[in-house]
Coordinates of C-alpha atoms and ligand atoms in Angstrom, one line a residue:
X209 CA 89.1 15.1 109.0
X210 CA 85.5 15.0 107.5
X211 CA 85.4 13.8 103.6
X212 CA 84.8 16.6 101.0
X213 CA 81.0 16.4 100.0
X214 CA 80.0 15.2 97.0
X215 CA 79.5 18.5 95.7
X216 CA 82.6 20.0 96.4
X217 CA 84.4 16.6 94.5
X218 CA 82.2 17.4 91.8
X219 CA 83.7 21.0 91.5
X220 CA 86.8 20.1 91.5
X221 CA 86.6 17.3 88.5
X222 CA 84.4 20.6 86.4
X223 CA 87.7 22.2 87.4
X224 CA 90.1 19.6 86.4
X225 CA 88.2 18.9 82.8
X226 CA 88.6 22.4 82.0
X227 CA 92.5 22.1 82.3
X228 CA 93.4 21.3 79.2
X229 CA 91.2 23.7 77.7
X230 CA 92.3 27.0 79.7
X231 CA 95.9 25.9 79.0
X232 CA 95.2 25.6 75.0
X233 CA 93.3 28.9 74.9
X234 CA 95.2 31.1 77.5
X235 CA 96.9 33.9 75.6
X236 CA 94.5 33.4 72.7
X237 CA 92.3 36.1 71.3
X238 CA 88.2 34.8 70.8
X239 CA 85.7 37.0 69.3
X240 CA 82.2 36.5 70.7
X241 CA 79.5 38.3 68.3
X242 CA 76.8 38.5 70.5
X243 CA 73.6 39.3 68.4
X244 CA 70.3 41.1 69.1
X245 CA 68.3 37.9 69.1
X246 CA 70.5 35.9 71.7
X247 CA 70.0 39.0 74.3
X248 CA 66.6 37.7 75.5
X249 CA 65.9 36.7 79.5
X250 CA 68.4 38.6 82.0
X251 CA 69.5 35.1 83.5
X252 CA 71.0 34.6 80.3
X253 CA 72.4 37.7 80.0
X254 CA 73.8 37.7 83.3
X255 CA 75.1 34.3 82.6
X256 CA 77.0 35.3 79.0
X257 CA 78.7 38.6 81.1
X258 CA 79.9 35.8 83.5
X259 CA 81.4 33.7 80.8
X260 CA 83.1 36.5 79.7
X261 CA 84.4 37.5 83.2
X262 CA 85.9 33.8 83.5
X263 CA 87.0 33.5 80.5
X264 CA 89.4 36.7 81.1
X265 CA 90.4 35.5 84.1
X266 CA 91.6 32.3 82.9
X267 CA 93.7 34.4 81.0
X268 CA 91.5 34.1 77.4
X269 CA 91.3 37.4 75.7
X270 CA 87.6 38.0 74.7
X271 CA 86.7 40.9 72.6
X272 CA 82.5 41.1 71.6
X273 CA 81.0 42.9 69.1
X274 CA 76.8 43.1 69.6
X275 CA 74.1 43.7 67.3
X276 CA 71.1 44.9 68.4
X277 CA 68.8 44.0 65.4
X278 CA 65.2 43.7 66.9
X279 CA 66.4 46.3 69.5
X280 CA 67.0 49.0 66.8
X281 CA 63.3 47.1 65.1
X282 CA 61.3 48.3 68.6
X283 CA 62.6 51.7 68.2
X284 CA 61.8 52.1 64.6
X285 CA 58.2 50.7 65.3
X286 CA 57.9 53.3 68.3
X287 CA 58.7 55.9 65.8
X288 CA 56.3 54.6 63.8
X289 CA 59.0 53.7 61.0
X290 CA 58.6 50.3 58.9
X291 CA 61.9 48.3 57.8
X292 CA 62.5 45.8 55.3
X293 CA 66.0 43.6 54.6
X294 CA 67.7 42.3 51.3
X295 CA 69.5 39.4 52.1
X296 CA 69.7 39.8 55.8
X297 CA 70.3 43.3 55.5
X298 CA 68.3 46.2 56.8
X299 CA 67.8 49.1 54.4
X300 CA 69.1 52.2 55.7
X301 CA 67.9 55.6 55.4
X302 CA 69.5 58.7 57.1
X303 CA 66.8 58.6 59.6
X304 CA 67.2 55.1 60.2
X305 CA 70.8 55.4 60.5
X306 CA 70.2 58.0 63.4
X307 CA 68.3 55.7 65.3
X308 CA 71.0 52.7 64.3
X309 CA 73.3 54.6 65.4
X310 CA 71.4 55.4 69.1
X311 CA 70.5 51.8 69.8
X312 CA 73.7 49.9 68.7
X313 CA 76.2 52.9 69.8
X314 CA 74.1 54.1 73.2
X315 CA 72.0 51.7 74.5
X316 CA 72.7 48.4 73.3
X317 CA 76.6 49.3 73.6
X318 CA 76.3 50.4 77.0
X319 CA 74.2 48.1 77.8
X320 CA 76.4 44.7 77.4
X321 CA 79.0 47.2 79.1
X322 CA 77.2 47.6 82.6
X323 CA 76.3 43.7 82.0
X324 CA 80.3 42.7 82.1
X325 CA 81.4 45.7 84.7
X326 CA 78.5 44.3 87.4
X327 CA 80.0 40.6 87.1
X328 CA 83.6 41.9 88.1
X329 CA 84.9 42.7 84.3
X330 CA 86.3 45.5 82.8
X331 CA 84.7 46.5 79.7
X332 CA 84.6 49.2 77.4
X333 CA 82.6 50.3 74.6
X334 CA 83.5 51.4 71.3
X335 CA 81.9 52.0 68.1
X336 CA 83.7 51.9 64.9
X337 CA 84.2 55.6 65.1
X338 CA 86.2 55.4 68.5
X339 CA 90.2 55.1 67.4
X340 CA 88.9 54.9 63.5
X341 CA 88.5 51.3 64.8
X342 CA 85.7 50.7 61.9
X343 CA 86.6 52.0 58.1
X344 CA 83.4 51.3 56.0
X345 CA 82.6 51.8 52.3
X346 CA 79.1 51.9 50.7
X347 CA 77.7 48.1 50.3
X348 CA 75.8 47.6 47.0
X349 CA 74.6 44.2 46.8
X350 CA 74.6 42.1 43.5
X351 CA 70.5 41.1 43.0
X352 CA 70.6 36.9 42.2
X353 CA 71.8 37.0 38.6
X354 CA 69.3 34.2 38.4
X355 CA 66.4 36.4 39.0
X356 CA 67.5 38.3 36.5
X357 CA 69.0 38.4 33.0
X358 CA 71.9 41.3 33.6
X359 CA 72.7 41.4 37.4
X360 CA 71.5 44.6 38.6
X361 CA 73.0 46.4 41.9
X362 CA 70.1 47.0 45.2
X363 CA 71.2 50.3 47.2
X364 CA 70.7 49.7 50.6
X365 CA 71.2 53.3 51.8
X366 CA 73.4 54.2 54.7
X367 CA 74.7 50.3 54.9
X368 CA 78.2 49.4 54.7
X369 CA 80.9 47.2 54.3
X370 CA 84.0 46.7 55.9
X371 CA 86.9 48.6 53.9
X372 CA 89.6 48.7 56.7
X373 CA 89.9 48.2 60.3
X374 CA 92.2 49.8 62.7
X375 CA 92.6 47.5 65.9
X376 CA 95.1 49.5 67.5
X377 CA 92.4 50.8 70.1
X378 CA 91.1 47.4 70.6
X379 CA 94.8 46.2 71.6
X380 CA 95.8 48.7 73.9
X381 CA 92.1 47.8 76.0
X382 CA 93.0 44.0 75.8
X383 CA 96.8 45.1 76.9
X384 CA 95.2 47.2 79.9
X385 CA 93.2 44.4 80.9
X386 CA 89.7 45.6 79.5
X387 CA 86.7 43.3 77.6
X388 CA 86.2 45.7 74.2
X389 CA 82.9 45.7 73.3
X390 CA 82.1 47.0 69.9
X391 CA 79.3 48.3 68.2
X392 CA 78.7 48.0 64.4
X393 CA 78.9 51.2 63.2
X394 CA 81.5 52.4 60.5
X395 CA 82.9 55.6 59.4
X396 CA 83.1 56.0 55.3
X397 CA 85.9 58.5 53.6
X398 CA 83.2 61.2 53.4
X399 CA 82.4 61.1 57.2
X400 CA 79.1 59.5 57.5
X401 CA 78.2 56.7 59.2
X402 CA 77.2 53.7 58.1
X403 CA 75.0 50.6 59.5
X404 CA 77.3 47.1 59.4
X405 CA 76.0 44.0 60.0
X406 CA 77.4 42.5 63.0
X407 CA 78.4 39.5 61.6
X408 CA 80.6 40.8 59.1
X409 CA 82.2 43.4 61.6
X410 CA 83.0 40.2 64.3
X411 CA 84.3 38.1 61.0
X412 CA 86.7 41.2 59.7
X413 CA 87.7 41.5 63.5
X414 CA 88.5 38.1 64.2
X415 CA 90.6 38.1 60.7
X416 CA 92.7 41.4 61.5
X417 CA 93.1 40.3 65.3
X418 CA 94.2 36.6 64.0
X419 CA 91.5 35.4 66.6
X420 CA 91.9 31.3 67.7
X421 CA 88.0 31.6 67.2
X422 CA 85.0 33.4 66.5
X423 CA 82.1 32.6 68.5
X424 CA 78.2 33.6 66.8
X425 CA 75.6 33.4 69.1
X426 CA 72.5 33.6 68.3
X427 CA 68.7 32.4 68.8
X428 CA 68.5 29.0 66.6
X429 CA 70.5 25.6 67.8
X430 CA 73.2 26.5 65.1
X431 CA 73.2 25.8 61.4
X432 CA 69.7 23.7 60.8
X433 CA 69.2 21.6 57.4
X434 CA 66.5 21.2 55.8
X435 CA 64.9 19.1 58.3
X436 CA 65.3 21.6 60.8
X437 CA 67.9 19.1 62.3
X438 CA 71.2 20.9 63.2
X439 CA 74.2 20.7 61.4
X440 CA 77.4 19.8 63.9
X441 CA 79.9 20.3 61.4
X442 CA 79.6 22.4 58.5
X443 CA 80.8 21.2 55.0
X444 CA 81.8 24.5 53.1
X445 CA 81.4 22.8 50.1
X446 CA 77.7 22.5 50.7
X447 CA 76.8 26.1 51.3
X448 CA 76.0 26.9 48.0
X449 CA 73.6 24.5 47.9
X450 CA 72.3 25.0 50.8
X451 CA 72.0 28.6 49.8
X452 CA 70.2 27.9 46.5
X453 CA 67.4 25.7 48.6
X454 CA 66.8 28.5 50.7
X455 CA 68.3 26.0 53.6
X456 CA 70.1 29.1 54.7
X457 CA 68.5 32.5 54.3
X458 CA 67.5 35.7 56.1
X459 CA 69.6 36.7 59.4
X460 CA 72.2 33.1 59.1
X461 CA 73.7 34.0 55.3
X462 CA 75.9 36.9 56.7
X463 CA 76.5 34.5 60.2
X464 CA 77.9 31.8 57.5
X465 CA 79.4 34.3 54.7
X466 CA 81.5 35.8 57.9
X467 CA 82.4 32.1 59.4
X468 CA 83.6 30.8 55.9
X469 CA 85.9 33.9 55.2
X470 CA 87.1 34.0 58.8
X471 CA 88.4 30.1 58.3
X472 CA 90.2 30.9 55.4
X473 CA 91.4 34.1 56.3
X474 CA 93.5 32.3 59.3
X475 CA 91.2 32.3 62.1
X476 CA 91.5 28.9 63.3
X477 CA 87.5 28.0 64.2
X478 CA 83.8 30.1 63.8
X479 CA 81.1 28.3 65.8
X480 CA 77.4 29.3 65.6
X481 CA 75.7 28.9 69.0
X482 CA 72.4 29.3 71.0
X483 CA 72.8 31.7 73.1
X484 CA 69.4 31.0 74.3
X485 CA 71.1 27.9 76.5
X486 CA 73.1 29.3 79.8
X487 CA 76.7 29.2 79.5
X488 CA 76.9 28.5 76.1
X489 CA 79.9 30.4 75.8
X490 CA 81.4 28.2 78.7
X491 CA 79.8 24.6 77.1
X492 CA 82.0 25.4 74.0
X493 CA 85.1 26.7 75.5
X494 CA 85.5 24.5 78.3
X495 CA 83.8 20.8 77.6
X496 CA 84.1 18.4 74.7
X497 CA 80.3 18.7 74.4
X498 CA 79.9 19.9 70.7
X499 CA 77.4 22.2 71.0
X500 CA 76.2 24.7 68.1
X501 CA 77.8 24.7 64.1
X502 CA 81.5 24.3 63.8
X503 CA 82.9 25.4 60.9
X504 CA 87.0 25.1 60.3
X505 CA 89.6 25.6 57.5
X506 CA 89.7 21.8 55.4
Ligands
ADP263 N1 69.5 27.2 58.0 C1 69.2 28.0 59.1 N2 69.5 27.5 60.3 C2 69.2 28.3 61.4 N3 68.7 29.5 61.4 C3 68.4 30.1 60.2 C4 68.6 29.3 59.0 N4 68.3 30.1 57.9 C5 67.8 31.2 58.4 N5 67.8 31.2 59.8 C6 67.4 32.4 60.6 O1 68.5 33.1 61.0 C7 68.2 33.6 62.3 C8 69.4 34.1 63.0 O2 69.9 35.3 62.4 P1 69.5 36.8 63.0 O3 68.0 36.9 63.2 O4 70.2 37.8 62.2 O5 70.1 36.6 64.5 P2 71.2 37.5 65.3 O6 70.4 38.6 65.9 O7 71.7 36.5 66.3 O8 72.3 37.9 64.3 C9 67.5 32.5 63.0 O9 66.6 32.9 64.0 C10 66.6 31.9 61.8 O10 65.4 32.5 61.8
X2W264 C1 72.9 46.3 57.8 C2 72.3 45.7 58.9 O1 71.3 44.9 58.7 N1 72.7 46.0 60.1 C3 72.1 45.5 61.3 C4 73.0 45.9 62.5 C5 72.6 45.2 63.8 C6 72.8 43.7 63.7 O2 73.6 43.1 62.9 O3 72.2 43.0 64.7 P1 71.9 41.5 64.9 O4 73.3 40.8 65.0 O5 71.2 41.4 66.1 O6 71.2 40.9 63.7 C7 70.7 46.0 61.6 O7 70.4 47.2 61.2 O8 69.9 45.3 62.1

């Protein structure tokens, strides 16, 4: 009988390494945030719905939520409409909340959805609205106090906060089998939508669904210092800090806001990836290669 080639032994050692990993995670909830910057070249994209695929079939259950931040940014520009953020937040009129709502619920949404159905996967696509999944309430963010002598409050229009979610949708697709993949859009008391920012809504998600971890990925190599050198584990106790530098600013303070009340809110791990590298979803799950921020309950 011929040998096996070297190839095939090589398979089956990738196999055998990943043992001890599908039998730790099988039965276990991960949320994967998948944000607008990360869904770049459709290789990689291809390659994240793949991960996804695998991952259910190994009997993970993955559940994404998407932004779609420079994809609702192209639209506006088209439309010849300017935005500006406040701490990583986009300011939200009612016509920009239209167009939110187009790009993260329509395209984007359905988007990711086709991605995961033509590898072999079941997904569907939700926004907060579907099954009351998403309860928001008006967020009114607190201006740095040191900027200011009394703290004053910045209205950022139609954006929200999480009040409440309702995962019972969310669980009945995971029961039948199917990869939920939710859009950041919430619904307030008084019916109107409101733009959340992804982050938060995988955090809240991940907290509610008691997830074993919440996956970030994104376009930088994780958390960087000051030095631009990545930070492999995160001390929480040197976020503030880091905040105050203006280490950590822009797009990344929601990413780590989200991570750090995840961890203490029960979920077990939050890792920031690039999801600019193929398979990152795999590399983390599946090898003892740290790749990306890891940041866990002390
Ligand atoms: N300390 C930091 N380390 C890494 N990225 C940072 C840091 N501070 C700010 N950022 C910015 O945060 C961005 C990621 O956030 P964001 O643009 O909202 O991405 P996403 O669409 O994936 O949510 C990075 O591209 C980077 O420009
Ligand atoms: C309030 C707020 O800023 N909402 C975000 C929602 C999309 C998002 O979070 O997208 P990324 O994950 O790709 O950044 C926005 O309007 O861009």
């Amino acid at each position: 009988m011929p040998l096996p080639s070297e190839r095939a032994r090589n398979i089956a050692q990738v196999l055998i390494e990943a043992l001890p990993y599908i039998q730790r995670f099988r039965g276990k909830t991960m949320v994967v945030k998948y944000g607008g910057n990360a869904m770049v070249e459709a290789a990689l994209q291809q390659g994240f719905a793949q991960d996804l695929v695998l991952m259910k079939l190994v009997g993970i259950n993955p559940v994404v939520v998407h932004g779609g931040g420079p994809q609702i940014g192209r639209l506006l520009q088209r439309l010849g409409k300017d935005s500006e953020f406040v701490q990583g937040m986009r300011v939200t009129d009612s016509e920009t909340m239209d167009v939110v709502e187009m790009v993260l619920g329509g395209l984007v949404n359905k988007e990711i959805v086709n991605l995961i159905n033509r590898q072999g996967g079941s997904a569907v696509g939700l926004s907060g609205k579907d099954g009351d999944l998403i309860r928001a309430r008006k967020l009114m963010l607190r201006r740095d106090a040191s900027e200011l002598l009394a703290p004053e409050m910045i209205d950022l229009g139609h954006v929200g906060e999480v009040e409440s979610i309702d995962v019972s949708v969310v669980n009945m697709l995971v029961q039948g089998d199917f990869i939920p993949v939710i859009a950041p859009i919430g619904v307030g008391e008084d019916g109107f939508s409101y733009n959340i920012n992804a982050d938060l809504v995988a955090g809240k998600v991940a907290e509610i669904l008691g997830a074993e971890k919440l996956v970030l990925l994104t376009n930088a190599a994780g958390l960087l210092d000051a030095d631009g050198a990545l930070i492999s584990e995160l001390d929480v106790g040197r976020v503030a800090e880091l905040i105050e530098q203006g280490t950590i600013h822009g797009g990344m303070l929601p990413k780590i806001r989200c991570a750090i009340e995840a961890v203490q809110s029960g979920v077990i791990s939050a890792h920031i990836l690039d999801g600019r590298v193929e398979h990152a979803l795999l590399l983390d799950l599946f090898t003892d290669e740290g790749i990306g921020t890891l940041i866990r309950r002390r």
